[in-house]
Coordinates of C-alpha atoms in Angstrom, one line a residue:
Chain W
M874 CA 52.5 -47.1 -112.3
A875 CA 56.2 -47.4 -113.1
L876 CA 58.0 -44.1 -112.9
D877 CA 60.2 -44.8 -115.9
K878 CA 57.6 -44.2 -118.5
N879 CA 57.8 -41.3 -121.0
I880 CA 54.6 -39.3 -121.1
A881 CA 53.7 -36.8 -123.9
V882 CA 50.9 -34.4 -123.1
L883 CA 48.9 -32.5 -125.7
I884 CA 47.9 -29.4 -123.9
G885 CA 46.3 -25.9 -124.1
G886 CA 46.2 -23.2 -121.5
V887 CA 44.7 -22.9 -118.0
G888 CA 42.8 -26.2 -117.7
G889 CA 45.7 -28.1 -119.0
A890 CA 48.2 -26.4 -116.8
K891 CA 46.4 -27.7 -113.7
L892 CA 46.9 -31.3 -114.8
A893 CA 50.5 -30.5 -115.8
S894 CA 51.0 -29.2 -112.3
G895 CA 49.8 -32.6 -110.9
L896 CA 51.8 -34.6 -113.4
V897 CA 55.2 -33.1 -112.5
E898 CA 54.6 -34.1 -108.9
A899 CA 53.3 -37.6 -109.8
V900 CA 56.2 -38.7 -112.0
P901 CA 59.8 -37.5 -112.6
P902 CA 59.4 -34.3 -114.6
E903 CA 62.2 -35.3 -116.9
R904 CA 59.9 -38.0 -118.2
L905 CA 57.3 -35.4 -119.3
T906 CA 57.0 -33.6 -122.6
F907 CA 54.3 -31.1 -123.1
I908 CA 53.2 -30.4 -126.7
V909 CA 51.5 -27.0 -126.5
N910 CA 48.9 -25.2 -128.6
T911 CA 50.3 -22.2 -130.3
G912 CA 47.1 -21.3 -132.2
D913 CA 46.5 -18.6 -129.6
D914 CA 49.9 -16.9 -130.3
F915 CA 50.0 -13.5 -131.7
W916 CA 52.1 -10.4 -132.3
H917 CA 51.3 -7.5 -130.2
L918 CA 53.3 -4.2 -130.1
G919 CA 56.1 -6.0 -131.9
L920 CA 56.2 -8.8 -129.3
K921 CA 55.5 -12.5 -130.0
I922 CA 53.1 -13.6 -127.3
C923 CA 52.4 -17.3 -126.7
P924 CA 49.7 -17.5 -124.0
D925 CA 49.6 -21.2 -123.6
L926 CA 53.3 -21.8 -123.6
D927 CA 53.6 -19.0 -121.0
T928 CA 50.8 -20.3 -118.8
L929 CA 52.4 -23.7 -118.8
M930 CA 55.9 -22.5 -118.1
Y931 CA 54.9 -20.1 -115.4
T932 CA 52.9 -22.9 -113.8
L933 CA 55.8 -25.3 -113.9
A934 CA 58.2 -22.7 -112.6
G935 CA 56.0 -21.8 -109.7
L936 CA 55.6 -18.2 -111.0
V937 CA 52.0 -18.3 -112.2
N938 CA 49.4 -16.0 -110.8
R939 CA 47.4 -18.6 -108.9
E940 CA 44.3 -16.6 -108.7
W941 CA 44.1 -16.1 -112.5
G942 CA 45.8 -19.3 -113.5
W943 CA 47.9 -17.4 -116.1
G944 CA 50.4 -14.5 -116.0
V945 CA 53.0 -13.9 -113.4
A946 CA 52.1 -13.6 -109.7
D947 CA 52.3 -10.1 -108.1
D948 CA 52.8 -8.4 -111.5
S949 CA 52.4 -4.7 -112.3
T950 CA 51.5 -2.9 -115.5
V951 CA 53.7 0.1 -115.5
T952 CA 54.7 -0.2 -119.1
L953 CA 51.1 -0.8 -120.3
D954 CA 49.9 2.1 -118.2
S955 CA 52.6 4.3 -119.8
L956 CA 51.6 3.1 -123.3
A957 CA 48.0 4.2 -122.6
R958 CA 48.8 7.4 -120.8
H959 CA 51.6 8.8 -122.9
Y960 CA 51.0 7.2 -126.2
Q961 CA 47.2 6.6 -126.3
V962 CA 47.7 2.8 -126.9
E963 CA 44.5 1.0 -125.9
P964 CA 45.5 -1.6 -123.3
W965 CA 43.2 -4.4 -124.3
F966 CA 45.7 -7.1 -123.9
R967 CA 47.2 -7.4 -120.4
L968 CA 51.0 -7.3 -120.5
G969 CA 52.4 -7.4 -117.0
D970 CA 55.9 -6.0 -116.4
K971 CA 57.3 -9.3 -115.2
D972 CA 55.5 -11.1 -118.0
L973 CA 57.1 -8.7 -120.5
A974 CA 60.5 -10.1 -119.6
T975 CA 59.4 -13.4 -121.3
H976 CA 58.0 -11.7 -124.3
L977 CA 61.0 -9.6 -124.9
L978 CA 63.5 -12.4 -124.6
R979 CA 61.5 -14.8 -126.8
T980 CA 60.9 -12.1 -129.4
H981 CA 64.6 -11.2 -129.3
W982 CA 65.6 -14.8 -130.0
L983 CA 63.1 -15.3 -132.7
R984 CA 64.3 -12.1 -134.4
L985 CA 67.8 -13.5 -134.3
G986 CA 66.5 -16.5 -136.3
H987 CA 66.0 -19.1 -133.7
S988 CA 62.9 -21.3 -133.9
L989 CA 60.0 -21.1 -131.4
T990 CA 61.1 -24.6 -130.3
E991 CA 64.6 -23.3 -129.5
A992 CA 63.4 -20.1 -127.9
T993 CA 61.0 -22.1 -125.7
A994 CA 63.7 -24.5 -124.7
C995 CA 66.0 -21.6 -123.7
L996 CA 63.3 -20.0 -121.7
G997 CA 62.4 -23.3 -120.0
E998 CA 66.0 -24.0 -119.2
R999 CA 66.6 -20.6 -117.6
L1000 CA 63.4 -21.0 -115.6
G1001 CA 64.8 -24.2 -114.3
L1002 CA 62.1 -26.4 -115.7
R1003 CA 62.8 -30.1 -115.6
A1004 CA 60.0 -31.2 -118.0
T1005 CA 60.3 -30.5 -121.7
V1006 CA 58.0 -27.9 -123.2
L1007 CA 57.5 -27.9 -127.0
P1008 CA 55.3 -25.7 -129.2
M1009 CA 53.1 -27.8 -131.4
C1010 CA 55.1 -26.6 -134.4
D1011 CA 57.5 -23.8 -135.4
E1012 CA 55.3 -22.2 -138.0
E1013 CA 52.7 -19.6 -137.2
V1014 CA 49.2 -21.2 -137.3
P1015 CA 46.9 -18.5 -135.8
T1016 CA 43.5 -19.7 -134.8
M1017 CA 40.8 -17.6 -136.6
V1018 CA 37.3 -17.5 -135.1
N1019 CA 34.4 -16.9 -137.4
T1020 CA 31.7 -15.2 -135.3
V1021 CA 28.1 -14.4 -135.9
E1022 CA 28.3 -10.9 -134.6
R1023 CA 31.7 -9.7 -135.7
G1024 CA 32.8 -11.9 -138.6
E1025 CA 36.2 -13.5 -138.4
L1026 CA 38.4 -12.5 -135.5
G1027 CA 41.9 -13.3 -134.5
F1028 CA 41.9 -15.6 -131.4
Q1029 CA 43.0 -12.9 -128.9
E1030 CA 40.5 -10.4 -130.3
Y1031 CA 37.8 -13.0 -129.8
F1032 CA 39.0 -14.3 -126.5
V1033 CA 40.3 -11.2 -124.7
K1034 CA 39.1 -8.1 -126.6
H1035 CA 35.6 -9.4 -127.0
A1036 CA 35.7 -11.6 -123.9
W1037 CA 34.5 -14.7 -125.9
K1038 CA 31.1 -13.1 -126.1
P1039 CA 30.5 -13.4 -129.9
A1040 CA 28.9 -16.7 -131.0
I1041 CA 31.3 -19.0 -133.0
R1042 CA 30.2 -20.2 -136.4
A1043 CA 33.5 -21.9 -137.4
I1044 CA 37.2 -22.1 -136.5
R1045 CA 40.1 -22.3 -138.9
H1046 CA 43.8 -22.7 -138.4
H1047 CA 45.3 -20.1 -140.7
G1048 CA 48.3 -21.3 -142.6
C1049 CA 48.3 -24.8 -141.1
E1050 CA 48.9 -26.3 -144.6
K1051 CA 52.4 -24.8 -144.4
A1052 CA 53.1 -26.2 -141.0
G1053 CA 54.6 -29.5 -140.1
L1054 CA 55.7 -31.7 -137.2
S1055 CA 59.0 -30.4 -135.7
P1056 CA 61.7 -33.0 -135.0
G1057 CA 61.1 -32.5 -131.3
V1058 CA 57.4 -33.2 -131.5
R1059 CA 58.0 -36.2 -133.7
Q1060 CA 60.6 -37.6 -131.3
A1061 CA 58.5 -37.0 -128.2
L1062 CA 55.6 -38.8 -129.7
S1063 CA 57.6 -41.8 -130.8
D1064 CA 59.4 -42.0 -127.5
A1065 CA 56.2 -41.8 -125.5
D1066 CA 54.9 -44.7 -123.5
I1067 CA 51.6 -42.8 -122.9
V1068 CA 50.1 -39.9 -124.7
L1069 CA 47.7 -37.7 -122.8
I1070 CA 45.2 -35.1 -124.0
A1071 CA 44.9 -32.5 -121.2
P1072 CA 41.4 -31.2 -120.2
S1073 CA 41.8 -28.1 -122.3
N1074 CA 39.3 -26.8 -124.7
P1075 CA 39.0 -29.4 -127.6
W1076 CA 37.9 -26.9 -130.2
L1077 CA 40.2 -23.9 -129.3
S1078 CA 43.2 -25.6 -127.8
L1079 CA 43.5 -29.2 -129.0
A1080 CA 42.1 -28.8 -132.6
P1081 CA 45.0 -26.5 -133.6
I1082 CA 47.5 -29.2 -132.5
L1083 CA 45.6 -31.9 -134.3
A1084 CA 45.5 -29.6 -137.4
V1085 CA 49.3 -29.6 -137.8
P1086 CA 49.8 -31.7 -140.9
G1087 CA 51.1 -35.1 -140.0
F1088 CA 49.8 -35.1 -136.4
R1089 CA 46.6 -36.9 -136.9
D1090 CA 48.3 -39.5 -139.2
L1091 CA 51.0 -40.2 -136.7
L1092 CA 48.9 -40.8 -133.7
P1093 CA 47.2 -44.1 -134.7
G1094 CA 50.6 -45.7 -135.5
L1095 CA 52.0 -45.0 -132.0
A1096 CA 52.7 -47.9 -129.7
A1097 CA 51.6 -45.7 -126.8
P1098 CA 48.0 -45.6 -125.6
L1099 CA 46.3 -42.2 -126.2
V1100 CA 44.1 -41.0 -123.4
A1101 CA 42.0 -37.8 -123.2
V1102 CA 40.7 -36.2 -120.0
T1103 CA 37.3 -34.5 -120.0
P1104 CA 37.1 -30.7 -119.8
I1105 CA 33.3 -31.1 -119.1
I1106 CA 32.3 -31.7 -115.6
A1107 CA 28.6 -32.0 -114.5
G1108 CA 27.5 -30.8 -117.9
D1109 CA 29.5 -27.6 -117.9
A1110 CA 33.1 -26.3 -118.4
V1111 CA 35.0 -25.5 -115.2
K1112 CA 36.1 -22.2 -116.6
G1113 CA 36.2 -20.6 -120.1
P1114 CA 34.1 -21.0 -123.2
T1115 CA 34.1 -24.8 -123.8
A1116 CA 30.4 -25.4 -123.0
K1117 CA 29.4 -22.2 -124.7
I1118 CA 31.2 -23.1 -127.9
M1119 CA 29.7 -26.6 -127.9
R1120 CA 26.2 -25.1 -127.8
E1121 CA 27.1 -22.7 -130.6
L1122 CA 28.4 -25.5 -132.7
G1123 CA 25.1 -27.4 -132.2
L1124 CA 26.7 -30.0 -129.9
E1125 CA 25.4 -31.5 -126.7
V1126 CA 27.4 -30.2 -123.7
S1127 CA 28.7 -33.6 -122.5
A1128 CA 31.8 -35.6 -122.0
R1129 CA 30.4 -38.1 -124.5
E1130 CA 30.5 -35.3 -127.2
V1131 CA 34.1 -34.5 -126.2
A1132 CA 35.0 -38.2 -126.5
R1133 CA 33.3 -38.3 -129.9
F1134 CA 35.5 -35.3 -131.0
Y1135 CA 38.6 -37.4 -130.3
S1136 CA 37.1 -40.7 -131.6
G1137 CA 39.4 -42.6 -133.9
L1138 CA 42.4 -41.1 -132.0
I1139 CA 42.0 -42.1 -128.4
D1140 CA 42.1 -45.5 -126.7
G1141 CA 41.0 -44.3 -123.3
F1142 CA 38.9 -41.5 -121.8
V1143 CA 39.0 -40.1 -118.3
D1144 CA 35.5 -39.0 -117.5
D1145 CA 34.4 -37.1 -114.4
R1146 CA 32.6 -39.0 -111.7
R1147 CA 29.9 -36.3 -111.7
N1148 CA 29.0 -37.0 -115.3
Q1149 CA 26.4 -39.4 -116.7
P1150 CA 28.4 -42.6 -117.6
F1151 CA 28.5 -43.4 -121.3
A1152 CA 29.8 -46.2 -123.5
M1153 CA 31.5 -45.8 -126.8
N1154 CA 32.6 -48.6 -129.1
G1155 CA 36.2 -49.7 -128.4
L1156 CA 36.8 -46.9 -125.9
R1157 CA 37.9 -47.6 -122.4
T1158 CA 36.5 -45.1 -119.9
V1159 CA 37.0 -44.4 -116.2
Q1160 CA 35.3 -41.9 -113.9
L1161 CA 37.5 -40.0 -111.6
N1162 CA 37.5 -36.7 -109.8
T1163 CA 38.7 -34.4 -112.5
L1164 CA 37.8 -31.1 -110.7
M1165 CA 41.1 -29.7 -109.6
N1166 CA 40.6 -27.2 -106.9
D1167 CA 44.0 -27.5 -105.2
Q1168 CA 47.4 -29.0 -105.7
A1169 CA 46.3 -32.2 -103.9
D1170 CA 43.4 -32.7 -106.4
K1171 CA 45.9 -32.2 -109.3
V1172 CA 48.4 -34.8 -108.0
A1173 CA 45.6 -37.2 -107.1
L1174 CA 44.1 -37.0 -110.6
A1175 CA 47.5 -37.4 -112.2
R1176 CA 48.2 -40.5 -110.1
A1177 CA 44.8 -42.0 -110.5
L1178 CA 44.7 -41.7 -114.3
L1179 CA 48.2 -43.0 -114.7
G1180 CA 47.3 -45.9 -112.4
W1181 CA 44.2 -46.6 -114.4
I1182 CA 46.2 -46.6 -117.7
G1183 CA 48.8 -48.8 -116.1
G1184 CA 46.1 -51.3 -115.4
W1185 CA 45.3 -52.0 -119.1
A1186 CA 48.3 -50.7 -121.0
V1187 CA 52.1 -50.1 -120.7
Chain M
M1142 CA 64.9 38.8 -131.5
A1143 CA 61.9 38.2 -133.7
L1144 CA 59.7 35.2 -132.8
D1145 CA 59.0 34.3 -136.4
K1146 CA 62.4 32.7 -137.1
N1147 CA 63.0 29.1 -137.9
I1148 CA 65.7 27.5 -135.8
A1149 CA 67.4 24.2 -136.5
V1150 CA 69.4 22.7 -133.6
L1151 CA 72.0 20.0 -134.0
I1152 CA 71.9 18.2 -130.7
G1153 CA 73.1 15.2 -128.7
G1154 CA 71.9 14.0 -125.3
V1155 CA 71.8 15.5 -121.8
G1156 CA 73.8 18.7 -122.3
G1157 CA 71.9 19.6 -125.4
A1158 CA 68.5 18.8 -123.9
K1159 CA 69.1 21.5 -121.3
L1160 CA 69.4 24.2 -124.0
A1161 CA 66.4 22.7 -125.8
S1162 CA 64.4 23.1 -122.6
G1163 CA 65.3 26.8 -122.6
L1164 CA 64.7 27.3 -126.3
V1165 CA 61.1 26.0 -126.3
E1166 CA 60.3 28.6 -123.7
A1167 CA 62.2 31.4 -125.4
V1168 CA 60.6 31.0 -128.9
P1169 CA 57.4 29.4 -130.2
P1170 CA 58.2 25.6 -130.2
E1171 CA 56.6 25.2 -133.6
R1172 CA 59.6 27.2 -135.0
L1173 CA 62.1 24.7 -133.6
T1174 CA 63.5 21.6 -135.3
F1175 CA 65.9 19.4 -133.4
I1176 CA 68.3 17.3 -135.5
V1177 CA 69.4 14.6 -133.1
N1178 CA 72.5 12.3 -132.9
T1179 CA 71.5 8.7 -133.4
G1180 CA 75.1 7.3 -133.3
D1181 CA 74.3 6.2 -129.7
D1182 CA 71.4 4.1 -130.9
F1183 CA 71.6 0.4 -130.5
W1184 CA 69.5 -2.8 -130.4
H1185 CA 69.1 -4.4 -127.0
L1186 CA 66.9 -7.4 -126.2
G1187 CA 65.3 -6.9 -129.6
L1188 CA 64.4 -3.3 -128.9
K1189 CA 65.7 -0.3 -130.8
I1190 CA 66.9 2.2 -128.3
C1191 CA 67.7 5.8 -129.2
P1192 CA 69.1 7.5 -126.1
D1193 CA 69.5 11.0 -127.4
L1194 CA 66.1 11.1 -129.1
D1195 CA 64.5 9.8 -125.9
T1196 CA 66.3 12.2 -123.7
L1197 CA 65.2 15.1 -125.8
M1198 CA 61.6 14.0 -126.2
Y1199 CA 61.2 13.2 -122.5
T1200 CA 62.7 16.6 -121.7
L1201 CA 60.3 18.4 -124.1
A1202 CA 57.3 16.4 -122.8
G1203 CA 58.1 17.2 -119.2
L1204 CA 58.6 13.5 -118.4
V1205 CA 62.3 13.4 -118.0
N1206 CA 63.9 12.3 -114.8
R1207 CA 65.2 15.7 -113.7
E1208 CA 67.8 14.3 -111.4
W1209 CA 69.5 12.1 -114.1
G1210 CA 68.6 14.3 -117.1
W1211 CA 67.6 11.2 -119.0
G1212 CA 65.0 8.4 -118.6
V1213 CA 61.5 8.9 -117.3
A1214 CA 60.8 10.4 -113.9
D1215 CA 59.7 8.0 -111.1
D1216 CA 60.3 4.9 -113.2
S1217 CA 60.7 1.4 -112.0
T1218 CA 62.6 -1.6 -113.4
V1219 CA 60.3 -4.5 -112.8
T1220 CA 60.8 -6.0 -116.3
L1221 CA 64.6 -5.6 -116.0
D1222 CA 64.6 -7.2 -112.6
S1223 CA 62.6 -10.1 -113.9
L1224 CA 65.0 -10.6 -116.8
A1225 CA 67.9 -10.8 -114.3
R1226 CA 66.1 -12.9 -111.7
H1227 CA 64.3 -15.4 -113.9
Y1228 CA 66.3 -15.4 -117.1
Q1229 CA 69.8 -14.5 -115.9
V1230 CA 70.0 -11.6 -118.3
E1231 CA 72.7 -9.2 -117.0
P1232 CA 71.0 -5.8 -116.5
W1233 CA 73.9 -3.6 -117.7
F1234 CA 71.7 -1.2 -119.6
R1235 CA 68.9 0.5 -117.6
L1236 CA 65.5 -0.1 -119.1
G1237 CA 62.8 1.5 -117.0
D1238 CA 59.3 0.2 -117.2
K1239 CA 57.9 3.5 -118.4
D1240 CA 60.8 4.0 -120.7
L1241 CA 60.0 0.5 -122.2
A1242 CA 56.7 1.9 -123.6
T1243 CA 58.8 4.1 -125.9
H1244 CA 61.2 1.4 -127.0
L1245 CA 58.3 -1.1 -127.6
L1246 CA 56.3 1.3 -129.7
R1247 CA 59.2 2.6 -131.7
T1248 CA 60.5 -0.9 -132.4
H1249 CA 57.0 -2.0 -133.4
W1250 CA 56.7 0.8 -135.9
L1251 CA 60.2 0.2 -137.3
R1252 CA 59.4 -3.5 -137.7
L1253 CA 56.3 -2.6 -139.7
G1254 CA 58.6 -0.8 -142.1
H1255 CA 58.3 2.8 -141.0
S1256 CA 61.5 4.9 -141.0
L1257 CA 63.0 6.2 -137.8
T1258 CA 62.0 9.7 -138.9
E1259 CA 58.3 8.6 -139.1
A1260 CA 58.5 6.6 -135.8
T1261 CA 60.0 9.6 -134.1
A1262 CA 57.3 11.9 -135.5
C1263 CA 54.6 9.6 -134.2
L1264 CA 56.1 9.4 -130.8
G1265 CA 56.5 13.1 -130.6
E1266 CA 53.0 13.8 -131.8
R1267 CA 51.5 11.4 -129.2
L1268 CA 53.6 13.0 -126.5
G1269 CA 52.1 16.3 -127.5
L1270 CA 55.4 17.9 -128.6
R1271 CA 55.1 21.1 -130.5
A1272 CA 58.7 21.3 -131.7
T1273 CA 59.9 18.9 -134.5
V1274 CA 62.3 16.2 -133.5
L1275 CA 64.3 14.5 -136.3
P1276 CA 66.9 11.8 -136.2
M1277 CA 70.1 12.8 -138.0
C1278 CA 69.3 10.2 -140.6
D1279 CA 67.2 7.1 -141.1
E1280 CA 70.1 4.6 -141.6
E1281 CA 71.9 3.1 -138.7
V1282 CA 75.3 4.7 -138.1
P1283 CA 76.5 3.3 -134.8
T1284 CA 79.4 5.1 -133.2
M1285 CA 82.2 2.7 -132.5
V1286 CA 84.8 3.7 -130.0
N1287 CA 88.3 2.4 -130.3
T1288 CA 89.8 2.2 -126.8
V1289 CA 93.3 1.5 -125.5
E1290 CA 92.2 -1.0 -122.9
R1291 CA 89.4 -2.9 -124.6
G1292 CA 89.8 -2.4 -128.3
E1293 CA 86.7 -1.3 -130.3
L1294 CA 83.5 -1.0 -128.3
G1295 CA 79.9 -0.2 -129.4
F1296 CA 79.0 3.2 -128.0
Q1297 CA 76.7 1.9 -125.2
E1298 CA 79.3 -0.7 -124.2
Y1299 CA 81.9 2.1 -123.9
F1300 CA 79.5 4.6 -122.3
V1301 CA 77.3 2.5 -120.0
K1302 CA 78.8 -0.9 -119.6
H1303 CA 82.4 0.4 -119.1
A1304 CA 81.2 3.8 -117.7
W1305 CA 83.4 5.7 -120.2
K1306 CA 86.5 4.6 -118.3
P1307 CA 88.5 3.2 -121.2
A1308 CA 90.8 5.7 -123.0
I1309 CA 89.7 6.6 -126.5
R1310 CA 92.1 6.2 -129.4
A1311 CA 89.7 6.9 -132.2
I1312 CA 86.0 7.1 -133.0
R1313 CA 84.3 5.9 -136.2
H1314 CA 80.8 6.0 -137.5
H1315 CA 80.0 2.6 -138.7
G1316 CA 78.2 2.4 -142.1
C1317 CA 78.0 6.2 -142.4
E1318 CA 79.0 5.9 -146.1
K1319 CA 75.6 4.3 -146.7
A1320 CA 73.7 7.0 -144.9
G1321 CA 72.3 10.2 -146.3
L1322 CA 70.3 13.3 -145.5
S1323 CA 66.7 12.6 -145.0
P1324 CA 64.2 14.9 -146.7
G1325 CA 63.1 16.2 -143.3
V1326 CA 66.7 17.2 -142.3
R1327 CA 67.4 18.8 -145.7
Q1328 CA 64.1 20.8 -145.4
A1329 CA 64.7 21.9 -141.8
L1330 CA 68.2 23.1 -142.7
S1331 CA 67.1 25.0 -145.8
D1332 CA 64.1 26.5 -143.9
A1333 CA 66.3 27.6 -141.0
D1334 CA 66.9 31.2 -140.2
I1335 CA 69.4 30.1 -137.6
V1336 CA 71.3 26.8 -137.1
L1337 CA 72.5 26.1 -133.6
I1338 CA 75.0 23.5 -132.4
A1339 CA 74.0 22.6 -128.9
P1340 CA 76.5 22.2 -126.0
S1341 CA 76.7 18.5 -126.5
N1342 CA 79.9 16.4 -126.7
P1343 CA 81.4 17.4 -130.1
W1344 CA 83.3 14.1 -130.6
L1345 CA 80.6 11.7 -129.4
S1346 CA 77.3 13.6 -130.2
L1347 CA 78.0 16.1 -133.0
A1348 CA 80.6 14.3 -135.0
P1349 CA 78.1 11.6 -135.9
I1350 CA 75.7 14.2 -137.3
L1351 CA 78.4 15.9 -139.3
A1352 CA 79.6 12.5 -140.6
V1353 CA 76.3 11.9 -142.4
P1354 CA 77.2 12.3 -146.1
G1355 CA 76.0 15.6 -147.4
F1356 CA 75.8 17.3 -144.1
R1357 CA 79.1 19.1 -144.0
D1358 CA 78.7 20.1 -147.6
L1359 CA 75.3 21.5 -147.1
L1360 CA 76.1 23.8 -144.2
P1361 CA 78.4 26.4 -145.8
G1362 CA 75.8 27.0 -148.5
L1363 CA 73.0 27.8 -146.0
A1364 CA 71.8 31.4 -145.7
A1365 CA 71.3 30.9 -142.0
P1366 CA 74.2 31.7 -139.5
L1367 CA 75.6 28.7 -137.8
V1368 CA 76.4 29.1 -134.1
A1369 CA 77.8 26.6 -131.6
V1370 CA 77.6 26.7 -127.8
T1371 CA 80.5 25.6 -125.8
P1372 CA 80.2 22.4 -123.8
I1373 CA 83.4 23.4 -121.9
I1374 CA 83.0 25.7 -118.9
A1375 CA 86.0 26.8 -116.8
G1376 CA 88.2 24.3 -118.5
D1377 CA 86.0 21.3 -117.8
A1378 CA 82.9 19.5 -119.0
V1379 CA 79.8 20.1 -116.9
K1380 CA 79.1 16.4 -116.9
G1381 CA 80.1 13.4 -119.0
P1382 CA 83.3 12.6 -120.8
T1383 CA 84.0 15.6 -123.0
A1384 CA 87.0 16.9 -121.2
K1385 CA 88.4 13.4 -120.6
I1386 CA 88.1 12.6 -124.3
M1387 CA 89.8 15.8 -125.3
R1388 CA 92.7 14.9 -123.2
E1389 CA 92.8 11.4 -124.6
L1390 CA 92.8 12.8 -128.1
G1391 CA 95.7 15.0 -127.3
L1392 CA 93.7 18.2 -127.3
E1393 CA 93.8 21.1 -124.9
V1394 CA 90.6 21.1 -122.8
S1395 CA 89.3 24.5 -123.8
A1396 CA 86.4 26.2 -125.6
R1397 CA 88.9 27.4 -128.2
E1398 CA 89.6 23.7 -129.1
V1399 CA 85.9 23.1 -129.5
A1400 CA 85.6 26.1 -131.7
R1401 CA 88.5 24.8 -133.7
F1402 CA 86.6 21.4 -134.1
Y1403 CA 83.8 23.3 -135.7
S1404 CA 86.0 25.7 -137.7
G1405 CA 85.0 26.2 -141.3
L1406 CA 81.4 25.4 -140.4
I1407 CA 80.4 28.0 -137.8
D1408 CA 79.9 31.7 -138.0
G1409 CA 79.5 32.3 -134.3
F1410 CA 80.5 30.8 -131.0
V1411 CA 78.9 31.2 -127.6
D1412 CA 81.6 30.9 -125.1
D1413 CA 81.1 30.8 -121.3
R1414 CA 82.0 33.9 -119.3
R1415 CA 84.1 31.8 -117.0
N1416 CA 86.5 30.8 -119.9
Q1417 CA 89.6 32.5 -121.0
P1418 CA 88.5 34.7 -124.0
F1419 CA 90.0 33.8 -127.4
A1420 CA 89.9 35.1 -130.9
M1421 CA 89.6 33.1 -134.0
N1422 CA 89.9 34.4 -137.6
G1423 CA 86.4 35.2 -139.0
L1424 CA 84.5 33.8 -135.9
R1425 CA 82.2 36.0 -133.9
T1426 CA 82.2 35.1 -130.2
V1427 CA 80.3 36.1 -127.2
Q1428 CA 80.7 35.2 -123.5
L1429 CA 77.5 34.3 -121.7
N1430 CA 76.5 32.2 -118.7
T1431 CA 76.2 28.8 -120.3
L1432 CA 76.0 26.8 -117.0
M1433 CA 72.4 25.8 -116.9
N1434 CA 71.5 24.8 -113.3
D1435 CA 67.8 25.5 -113.4
Q1436 CA 65.1 26.3 -115.9
A1437 CA 65.6 30.0 -115.5
D1438 CA 69.3 29.6 -116.6
K1439 CA 68.2 27.6 -119.6
V1440 CA 65.7 30.2 -120.8
A1441 CA 68.1 33.0 -120.1
L1442 CA 70.8 31.4 -122.1
A1443 CA 68.4 30.7 -125.0
R1444 CA 67.2 34.3 -125.0
A1445 CA 70.7 35.8 -124.6
L1446 CA 72.3 33.8 -127.4
L1447 CA 69.4 34.4 -129.8
G1448 CA 69.5 38.1 -128.9
W1449 CA 73.2 38.1 -129.6
I1450 CA 72.7 36.4 -133.0
G1451 CA 69.9 38.8 -133.8
G1452 CA 72.4 41.7 -133.3
W1453 CA 74.7 40.6 -136.2
A1454 CA 72.5 38.3 -138.4
V1455 CA 68.9 37.6 -139.4

């Protein structure tokens, strides 16, 4: 696998960040552009919070709380505790004190009129990131989750406040009709020699990116091969609600179903070696160890999948 | 002194808060309305910060850092340290983690369209304050300090960043022509049986209040006596730049000069017993111990000055 290839990665939160962590060690980080789900973003206590952007940036900067896979390591919650104690503000969303630095600075820049792309670039630069991190778009496209038990919920209400317990009926991307591809995203995709879809939740993390108008139309015309990595291993999600959601949506919990979700878009699919092999018309597949328990696993998966792609493309 | 009198107090930061602390013990707090200088307010990292409102509220809520006289007791600076360490943001203005809870909530409410009066009332209510705390007005009227060494500075740049070292040439209240008396301030003044001017810095803390259009005109028509308390004791300020500024403005550092600043407005003046007595046409004066080293001093001063006013008015 040549090291001079440009790689664009469509990515969500925790699961995706693991692969990102391997990729930045497998290839020169300057060659990597991450196009990140912002459907989880929300405003909380006047602050713009971008969970997937933060998880990725903290991971790449070596600041992430390794135990959780998100948030900043060794963080405290003095401000949050004060809000609860002195001002009776229910602390349902964790805002660490170190984490707050990011939210404050981003919100400050957004309020000054900068785009989320610009604010993210500034944060990344100050954190010393060598890879490029882009929000999927600059407009707000909050993911709304229609649930059986509680009707429609904002994503963080569903995911954090109700701990993804309610059953999903449908998911929509509020305001997506007004969004569009940013110049940065367009450029990154057209410059890419490979486009990867990280092993993030297809319905919650990737669907919002694909819902940005222009995104789905652009992908088939790219010269670069498009390759997805399974988030389903041995018939289950590693962590998080992917398998639960698949069941709720009436889908079989399998890598094949994930590949079907991306069908028409992807040229290749990285399956896990623990899964039942499957064949799909026109789709190249490979079985690798996609379970990333430590940094060595992450780098090994990044190298193996790029090596595999190099064997039939670029 | 009857306990059923309404008292309005025009007040700035630290010096004023000491007297406030005595007043709430000397009379039923429900009878007290503080009309607070907001000329020191500023936006920092996207947060609206109101130092004098905060100092007063923290003092009344028993949260204030007693050593400093401002900020929250036992606070940390985890967020500020992260901003400096990870994002190279120069930490020239101290933002404690507990303190941040106040700034976040206030900013959130202001961004939702509430007035500063409303946001302050909500904060005060949640803090359990029984006295009423009002900003001097709802508009932003930032105090601008014209200095010999550095030209015009925003108040916090002058006061905190440059530690009130530059010499003052002039002070202006930016945008005051667009400000006006809020309904709450108007009501508090017309309901007042006594109006006090706290021993805060006349030029930096009281002048902004008096610069709100309508304020100076309203005072002479009030039925209530208006009484100021000296911030100058034994020819010097207790703390802060009052004496320094008086010298820079070419004034004698004396209680008499402070009384002259308020002349035409006040009916009575509480001088300190350490000062050289003076007489001013039509002004009642008394000499008391105005040096408030502990809570007993504060309550004693509050009781003594209200007793004195009760002797010739209300």
